[in-house]
PDB file of C-alpha atoms and ligand atoms in Angstrom:
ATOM      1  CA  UNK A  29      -7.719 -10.853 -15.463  1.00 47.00           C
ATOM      2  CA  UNK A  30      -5.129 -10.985 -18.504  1.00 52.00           C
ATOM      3  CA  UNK A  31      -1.857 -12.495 -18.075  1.00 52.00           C
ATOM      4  CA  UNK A  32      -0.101  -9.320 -16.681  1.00 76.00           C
ATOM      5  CA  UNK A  33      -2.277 -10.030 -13.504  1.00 81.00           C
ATOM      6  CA  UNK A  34      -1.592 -13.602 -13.154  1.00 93.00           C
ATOM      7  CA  UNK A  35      -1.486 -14.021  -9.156  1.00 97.00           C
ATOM      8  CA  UNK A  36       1.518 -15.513  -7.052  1.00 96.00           C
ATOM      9  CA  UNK A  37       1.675 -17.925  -4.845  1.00 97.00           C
ATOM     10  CA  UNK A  38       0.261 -15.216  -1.871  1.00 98.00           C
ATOM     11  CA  UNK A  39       0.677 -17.747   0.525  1.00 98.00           C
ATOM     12  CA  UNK A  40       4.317 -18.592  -0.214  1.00 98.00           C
ATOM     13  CA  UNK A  41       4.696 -14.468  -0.744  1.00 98.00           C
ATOM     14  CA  UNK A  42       3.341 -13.964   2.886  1.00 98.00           C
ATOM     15  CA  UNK A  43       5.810 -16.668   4.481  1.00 97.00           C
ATOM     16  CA  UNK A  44       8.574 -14.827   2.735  1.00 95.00           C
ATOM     17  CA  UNK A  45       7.293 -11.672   3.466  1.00 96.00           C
ATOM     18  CA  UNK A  46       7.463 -12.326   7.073  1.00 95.00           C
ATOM     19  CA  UNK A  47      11.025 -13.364   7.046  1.00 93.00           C
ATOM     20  CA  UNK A  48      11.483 -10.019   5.610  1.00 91.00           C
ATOM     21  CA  UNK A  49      10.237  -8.615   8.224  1.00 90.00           C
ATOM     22  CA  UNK A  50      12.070 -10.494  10.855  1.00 87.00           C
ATOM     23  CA  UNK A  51      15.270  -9.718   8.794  1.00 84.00           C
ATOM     24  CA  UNK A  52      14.838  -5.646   9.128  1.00 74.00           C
ATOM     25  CA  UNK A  53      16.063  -4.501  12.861  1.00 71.00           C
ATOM     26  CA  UNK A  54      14.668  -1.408  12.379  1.00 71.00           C
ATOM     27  CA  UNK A  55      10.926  -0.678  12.033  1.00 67.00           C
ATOM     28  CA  UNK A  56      11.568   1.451   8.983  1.00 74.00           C
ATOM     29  CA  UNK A  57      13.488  -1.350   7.317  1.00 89.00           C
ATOM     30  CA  UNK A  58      11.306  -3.565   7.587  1.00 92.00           C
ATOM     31  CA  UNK A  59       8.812  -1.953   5.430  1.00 94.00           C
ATOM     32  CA  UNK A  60      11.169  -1.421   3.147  1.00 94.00           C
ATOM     33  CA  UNK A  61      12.178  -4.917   2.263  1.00 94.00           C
ATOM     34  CA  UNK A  62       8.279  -5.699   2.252  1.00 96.00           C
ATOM     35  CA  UNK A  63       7.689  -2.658  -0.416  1.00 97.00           C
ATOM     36  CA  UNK A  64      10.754  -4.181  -2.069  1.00 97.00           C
ATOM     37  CA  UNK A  65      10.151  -7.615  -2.328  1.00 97.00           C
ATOM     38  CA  UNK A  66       6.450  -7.533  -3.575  1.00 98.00           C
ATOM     39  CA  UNK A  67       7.066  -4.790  -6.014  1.00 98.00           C
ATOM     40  CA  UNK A  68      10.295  -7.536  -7.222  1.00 97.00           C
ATOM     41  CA  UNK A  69       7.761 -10.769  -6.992  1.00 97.00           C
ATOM     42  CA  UNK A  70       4.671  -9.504  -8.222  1.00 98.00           C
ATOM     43  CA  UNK A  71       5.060  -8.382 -11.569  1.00 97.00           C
ATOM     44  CA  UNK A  72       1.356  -6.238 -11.563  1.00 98.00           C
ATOM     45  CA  UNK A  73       2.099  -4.377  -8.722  1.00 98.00           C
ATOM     46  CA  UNK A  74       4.356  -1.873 -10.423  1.00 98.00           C
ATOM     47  CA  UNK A  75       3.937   0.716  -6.846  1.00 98.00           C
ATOM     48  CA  UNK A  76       3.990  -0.426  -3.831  1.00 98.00           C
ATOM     49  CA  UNK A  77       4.288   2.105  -0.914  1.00 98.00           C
ATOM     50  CA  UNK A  78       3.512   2.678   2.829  1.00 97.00           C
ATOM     51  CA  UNK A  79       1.660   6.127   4.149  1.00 97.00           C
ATOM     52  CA  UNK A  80       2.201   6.468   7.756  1.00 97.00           C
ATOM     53  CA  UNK A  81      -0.459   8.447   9.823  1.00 97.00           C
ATOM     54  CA  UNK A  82      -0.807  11.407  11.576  1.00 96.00           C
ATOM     55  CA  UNK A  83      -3.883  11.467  13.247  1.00 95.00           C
ATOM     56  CA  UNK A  84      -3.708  15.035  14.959  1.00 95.00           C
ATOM     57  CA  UNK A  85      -3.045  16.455  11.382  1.00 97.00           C
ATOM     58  CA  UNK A  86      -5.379  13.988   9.496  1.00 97.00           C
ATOM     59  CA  UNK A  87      -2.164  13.281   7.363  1.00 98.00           C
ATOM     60  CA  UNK A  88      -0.479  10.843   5.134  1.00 98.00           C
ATOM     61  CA  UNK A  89       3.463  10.849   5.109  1.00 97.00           C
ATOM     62  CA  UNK A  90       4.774   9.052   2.428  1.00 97.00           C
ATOM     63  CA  UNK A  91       7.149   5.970   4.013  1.00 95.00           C
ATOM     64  CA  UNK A  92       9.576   3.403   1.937  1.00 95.00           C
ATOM     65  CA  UNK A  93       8.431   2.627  -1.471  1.00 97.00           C
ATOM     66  CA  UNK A  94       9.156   0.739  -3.960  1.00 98.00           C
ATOM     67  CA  UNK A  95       8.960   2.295  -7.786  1.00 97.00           C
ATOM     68  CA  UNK A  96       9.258   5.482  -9.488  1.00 96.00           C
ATOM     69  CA  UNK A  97       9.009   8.628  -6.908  1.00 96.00           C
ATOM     70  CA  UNK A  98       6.022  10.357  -6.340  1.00 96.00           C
ATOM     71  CA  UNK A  99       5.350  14.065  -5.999  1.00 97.00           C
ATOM     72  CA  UNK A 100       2.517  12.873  -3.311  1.00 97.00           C
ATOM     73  CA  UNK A 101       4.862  12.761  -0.492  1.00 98.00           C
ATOM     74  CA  UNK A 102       1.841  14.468   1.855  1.00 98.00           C
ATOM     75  CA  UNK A 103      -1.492  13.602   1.510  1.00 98.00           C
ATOM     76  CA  UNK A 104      -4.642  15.164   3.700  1.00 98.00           C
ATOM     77  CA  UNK A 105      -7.055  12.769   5.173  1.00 98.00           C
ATOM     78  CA  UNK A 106      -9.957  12.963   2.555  1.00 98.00           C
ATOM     79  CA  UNK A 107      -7.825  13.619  -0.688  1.00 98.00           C
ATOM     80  CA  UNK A 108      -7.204  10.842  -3.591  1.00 98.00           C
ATOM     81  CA  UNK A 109      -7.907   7.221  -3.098  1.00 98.00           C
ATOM     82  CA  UNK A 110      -5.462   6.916   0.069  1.00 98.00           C
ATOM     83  CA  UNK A 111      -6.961   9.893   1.879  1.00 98.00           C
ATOM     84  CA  UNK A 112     -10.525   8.811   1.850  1.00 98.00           C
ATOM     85  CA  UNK A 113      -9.180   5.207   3.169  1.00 98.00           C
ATOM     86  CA  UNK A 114      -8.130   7.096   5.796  1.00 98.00           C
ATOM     87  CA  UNK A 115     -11.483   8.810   6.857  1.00 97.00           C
ATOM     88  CA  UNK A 116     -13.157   5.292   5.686  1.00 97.00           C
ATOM     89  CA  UNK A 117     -10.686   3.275   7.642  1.00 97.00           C
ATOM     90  CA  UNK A 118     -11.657   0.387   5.398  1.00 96.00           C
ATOM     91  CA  UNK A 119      -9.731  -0.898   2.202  1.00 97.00           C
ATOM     92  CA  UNK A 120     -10.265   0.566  -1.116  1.00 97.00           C
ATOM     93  CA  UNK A 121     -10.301  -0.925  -4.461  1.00 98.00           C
ATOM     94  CA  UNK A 122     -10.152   1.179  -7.610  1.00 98.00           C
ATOM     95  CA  UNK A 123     -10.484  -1.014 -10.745  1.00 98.00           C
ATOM     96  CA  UNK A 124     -10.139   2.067 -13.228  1.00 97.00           C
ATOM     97  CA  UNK A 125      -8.421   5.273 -11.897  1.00 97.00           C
ATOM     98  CA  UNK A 126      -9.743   7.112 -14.997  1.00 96.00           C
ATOM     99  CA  UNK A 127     -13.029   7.209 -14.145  1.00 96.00           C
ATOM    100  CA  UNK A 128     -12.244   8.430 -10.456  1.00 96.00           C
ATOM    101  CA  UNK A 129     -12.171  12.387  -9.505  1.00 95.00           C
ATOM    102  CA  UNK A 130     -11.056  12.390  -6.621  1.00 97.00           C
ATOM    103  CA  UNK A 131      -7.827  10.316  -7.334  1.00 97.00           C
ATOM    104  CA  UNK A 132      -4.153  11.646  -7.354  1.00 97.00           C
ATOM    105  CA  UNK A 133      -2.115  10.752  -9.756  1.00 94.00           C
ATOM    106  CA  UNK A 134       1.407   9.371  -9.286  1.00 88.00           C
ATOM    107  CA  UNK A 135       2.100   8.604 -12.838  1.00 92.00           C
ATOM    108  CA  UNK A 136      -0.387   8.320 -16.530  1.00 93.00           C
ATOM    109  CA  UNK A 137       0.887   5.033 -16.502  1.00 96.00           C
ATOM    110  CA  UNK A 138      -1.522   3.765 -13.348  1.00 97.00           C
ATOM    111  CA  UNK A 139      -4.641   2.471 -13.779  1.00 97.00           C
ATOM    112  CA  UNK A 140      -6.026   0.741 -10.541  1.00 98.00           C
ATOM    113  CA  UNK A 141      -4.822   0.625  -7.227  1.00 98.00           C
ATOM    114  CA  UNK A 142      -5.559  -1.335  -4.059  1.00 98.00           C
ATOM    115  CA  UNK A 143      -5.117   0.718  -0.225  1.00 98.00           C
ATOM    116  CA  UNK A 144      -5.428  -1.255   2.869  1.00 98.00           C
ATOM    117  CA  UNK A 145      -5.280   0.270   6.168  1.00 98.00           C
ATOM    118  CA  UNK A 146      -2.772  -0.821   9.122  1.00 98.00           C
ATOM    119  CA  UNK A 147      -4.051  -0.946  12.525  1.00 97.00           C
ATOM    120  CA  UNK A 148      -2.385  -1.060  15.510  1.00 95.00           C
ATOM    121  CA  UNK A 149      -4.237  -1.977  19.134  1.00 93.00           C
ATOM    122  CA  UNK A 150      -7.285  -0.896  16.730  1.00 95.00           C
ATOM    123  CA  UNK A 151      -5.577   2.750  15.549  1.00 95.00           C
ATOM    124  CA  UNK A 152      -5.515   3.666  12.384  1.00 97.00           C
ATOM    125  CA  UNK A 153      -1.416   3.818  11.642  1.00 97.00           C
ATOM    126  CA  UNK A 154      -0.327   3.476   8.474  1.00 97.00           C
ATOM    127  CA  UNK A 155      -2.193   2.342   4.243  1.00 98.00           C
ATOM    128  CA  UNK A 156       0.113  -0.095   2.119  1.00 98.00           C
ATOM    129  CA  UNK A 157      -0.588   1.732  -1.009  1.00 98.00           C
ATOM    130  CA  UNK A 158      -0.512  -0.452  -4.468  1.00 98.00           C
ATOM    131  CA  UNK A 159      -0.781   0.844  -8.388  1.00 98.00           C
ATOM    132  CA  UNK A 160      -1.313  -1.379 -10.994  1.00 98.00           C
ATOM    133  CA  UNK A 161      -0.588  -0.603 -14.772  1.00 97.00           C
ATOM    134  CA  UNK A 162      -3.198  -3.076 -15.632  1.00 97.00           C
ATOM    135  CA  UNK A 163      -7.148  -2.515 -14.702  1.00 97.00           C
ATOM    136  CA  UNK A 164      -8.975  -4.487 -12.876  1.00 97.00           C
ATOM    137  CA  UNK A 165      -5.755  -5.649 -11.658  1.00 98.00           C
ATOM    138  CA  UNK A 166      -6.949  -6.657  -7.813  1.00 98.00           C
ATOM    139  CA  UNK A 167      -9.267  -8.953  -6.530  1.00 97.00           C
ATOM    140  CA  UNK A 168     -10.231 -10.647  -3.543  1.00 97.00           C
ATOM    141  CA  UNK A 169      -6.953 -12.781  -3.265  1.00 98.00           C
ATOM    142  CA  UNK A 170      -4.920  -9.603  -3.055  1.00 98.00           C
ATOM    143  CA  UNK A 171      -7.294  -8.011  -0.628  1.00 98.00           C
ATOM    144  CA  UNK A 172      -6.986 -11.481   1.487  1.00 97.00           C
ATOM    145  CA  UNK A 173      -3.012 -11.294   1.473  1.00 98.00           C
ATOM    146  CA  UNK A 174      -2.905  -7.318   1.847  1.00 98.00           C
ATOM    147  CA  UNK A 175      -4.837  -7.764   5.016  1.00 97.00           C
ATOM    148  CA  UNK A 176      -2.855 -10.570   6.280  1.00 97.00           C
ATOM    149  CA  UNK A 177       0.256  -8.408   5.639  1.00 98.00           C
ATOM    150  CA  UNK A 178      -0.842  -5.720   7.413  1.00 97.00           C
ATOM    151  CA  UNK A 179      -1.415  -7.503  10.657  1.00 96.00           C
ATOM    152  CA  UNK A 180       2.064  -8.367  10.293  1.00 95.00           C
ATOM    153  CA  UNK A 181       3.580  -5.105   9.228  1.00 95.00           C
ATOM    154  CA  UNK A 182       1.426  -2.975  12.196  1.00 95.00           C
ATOM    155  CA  UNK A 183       4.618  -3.390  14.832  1.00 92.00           C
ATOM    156  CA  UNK A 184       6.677  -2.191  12.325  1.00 91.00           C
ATOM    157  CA  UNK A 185       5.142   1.399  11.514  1.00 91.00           C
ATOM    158  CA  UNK A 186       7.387   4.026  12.675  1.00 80.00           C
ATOM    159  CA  UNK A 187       4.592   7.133  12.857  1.00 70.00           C
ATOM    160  CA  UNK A 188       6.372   8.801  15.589  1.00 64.00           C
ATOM    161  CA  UNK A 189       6.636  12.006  14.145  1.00 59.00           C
TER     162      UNK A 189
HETATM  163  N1  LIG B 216      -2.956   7.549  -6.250  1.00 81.00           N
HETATM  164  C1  LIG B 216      -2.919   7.891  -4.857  1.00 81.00           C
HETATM  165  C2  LIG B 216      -1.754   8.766  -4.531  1.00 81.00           C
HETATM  166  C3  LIG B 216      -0.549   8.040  -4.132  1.00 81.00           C
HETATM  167  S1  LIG B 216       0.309   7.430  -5.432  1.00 81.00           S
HETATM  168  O1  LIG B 216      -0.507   6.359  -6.027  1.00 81.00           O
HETATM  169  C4  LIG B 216       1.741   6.801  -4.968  1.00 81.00           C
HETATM  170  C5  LIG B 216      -4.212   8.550  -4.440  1.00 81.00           C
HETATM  171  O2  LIG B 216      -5.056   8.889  -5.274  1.00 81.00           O
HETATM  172  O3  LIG B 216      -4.379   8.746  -3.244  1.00 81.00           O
END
């Protein structure tokens, strides 16, 4: 760890990210202000984004984001880091996206990235993707809080495509 990934308070992040929550009235908005405020409060997580699942297509859809756009706004089950957490359906952890093949890149500036997968009454519904422009930029206190937040965020998802 260097001092670009100095953690947060993740336990103070996850109270305020569930007033977030509470605070968006629609499901989509409330993943928004999550994106938003952990892209604003943690300064090493420089994308933060939700993929919302379509099972029958074994599709990503991007959903709110926080950070530069991406061009990988659809994303087949099996393809780059967040597509095989999809056929995994377990989180992955990528200390150095340069030494990955099967990775996708949003921007040269990335090098690791965290994707934890929502559940919902046990299906698979949505990833909270993160990049990192530091290596070796998660560990297990960001897994811990990721997976926290995405109990919370599951009732939120709005996959109804
Ligand atoms: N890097 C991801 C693609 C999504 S962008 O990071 C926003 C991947 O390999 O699946």
């Amino acid at each position: 760890m260097n001092g670009d990934t100095c953690k947060p308070d993740f336990e103070a992040l996850y109270t305020h990210a569930r007033a977030e929550i509470a605070r968006g009235t629609d499901r989509g908005v409330s993943l928004q202000l999550v994106a938003s405020l952990l892209h604003r409060e943690v300064p090493y997580y420089d994308w933060v984004g939700f993929y919302l699942a379509v099972p029958r297509e074994r599709l990503l859809v991007l959903g709110p984001f926080e950070g530069e756009p991406t061009e990988h706004v659809h994303i087949p089950y099996g393809r780059g880091i967040c597509g095989q957490a999809a056929e995994r359906l377990d989180t992955f952890v990528v200390d150095d996206v340069l030494g990955e093949d099967n990775y996708l890149a949003c921007s040269v500036s990335v090098r690791s990235e965290i994707v934890v997968p929502v559940f919902r009454e046990g299906l698979f519904v949505a990833e909270i993707d993160i990049d990192s422009h530091s290596p070796e930029a998660f560990d297990g206190s960001d897994r811990a809080f990721l997976d926290r937040l995405a109990t919370v965020v599951a009732p939120h998802v709005r996959n109804d495509f």
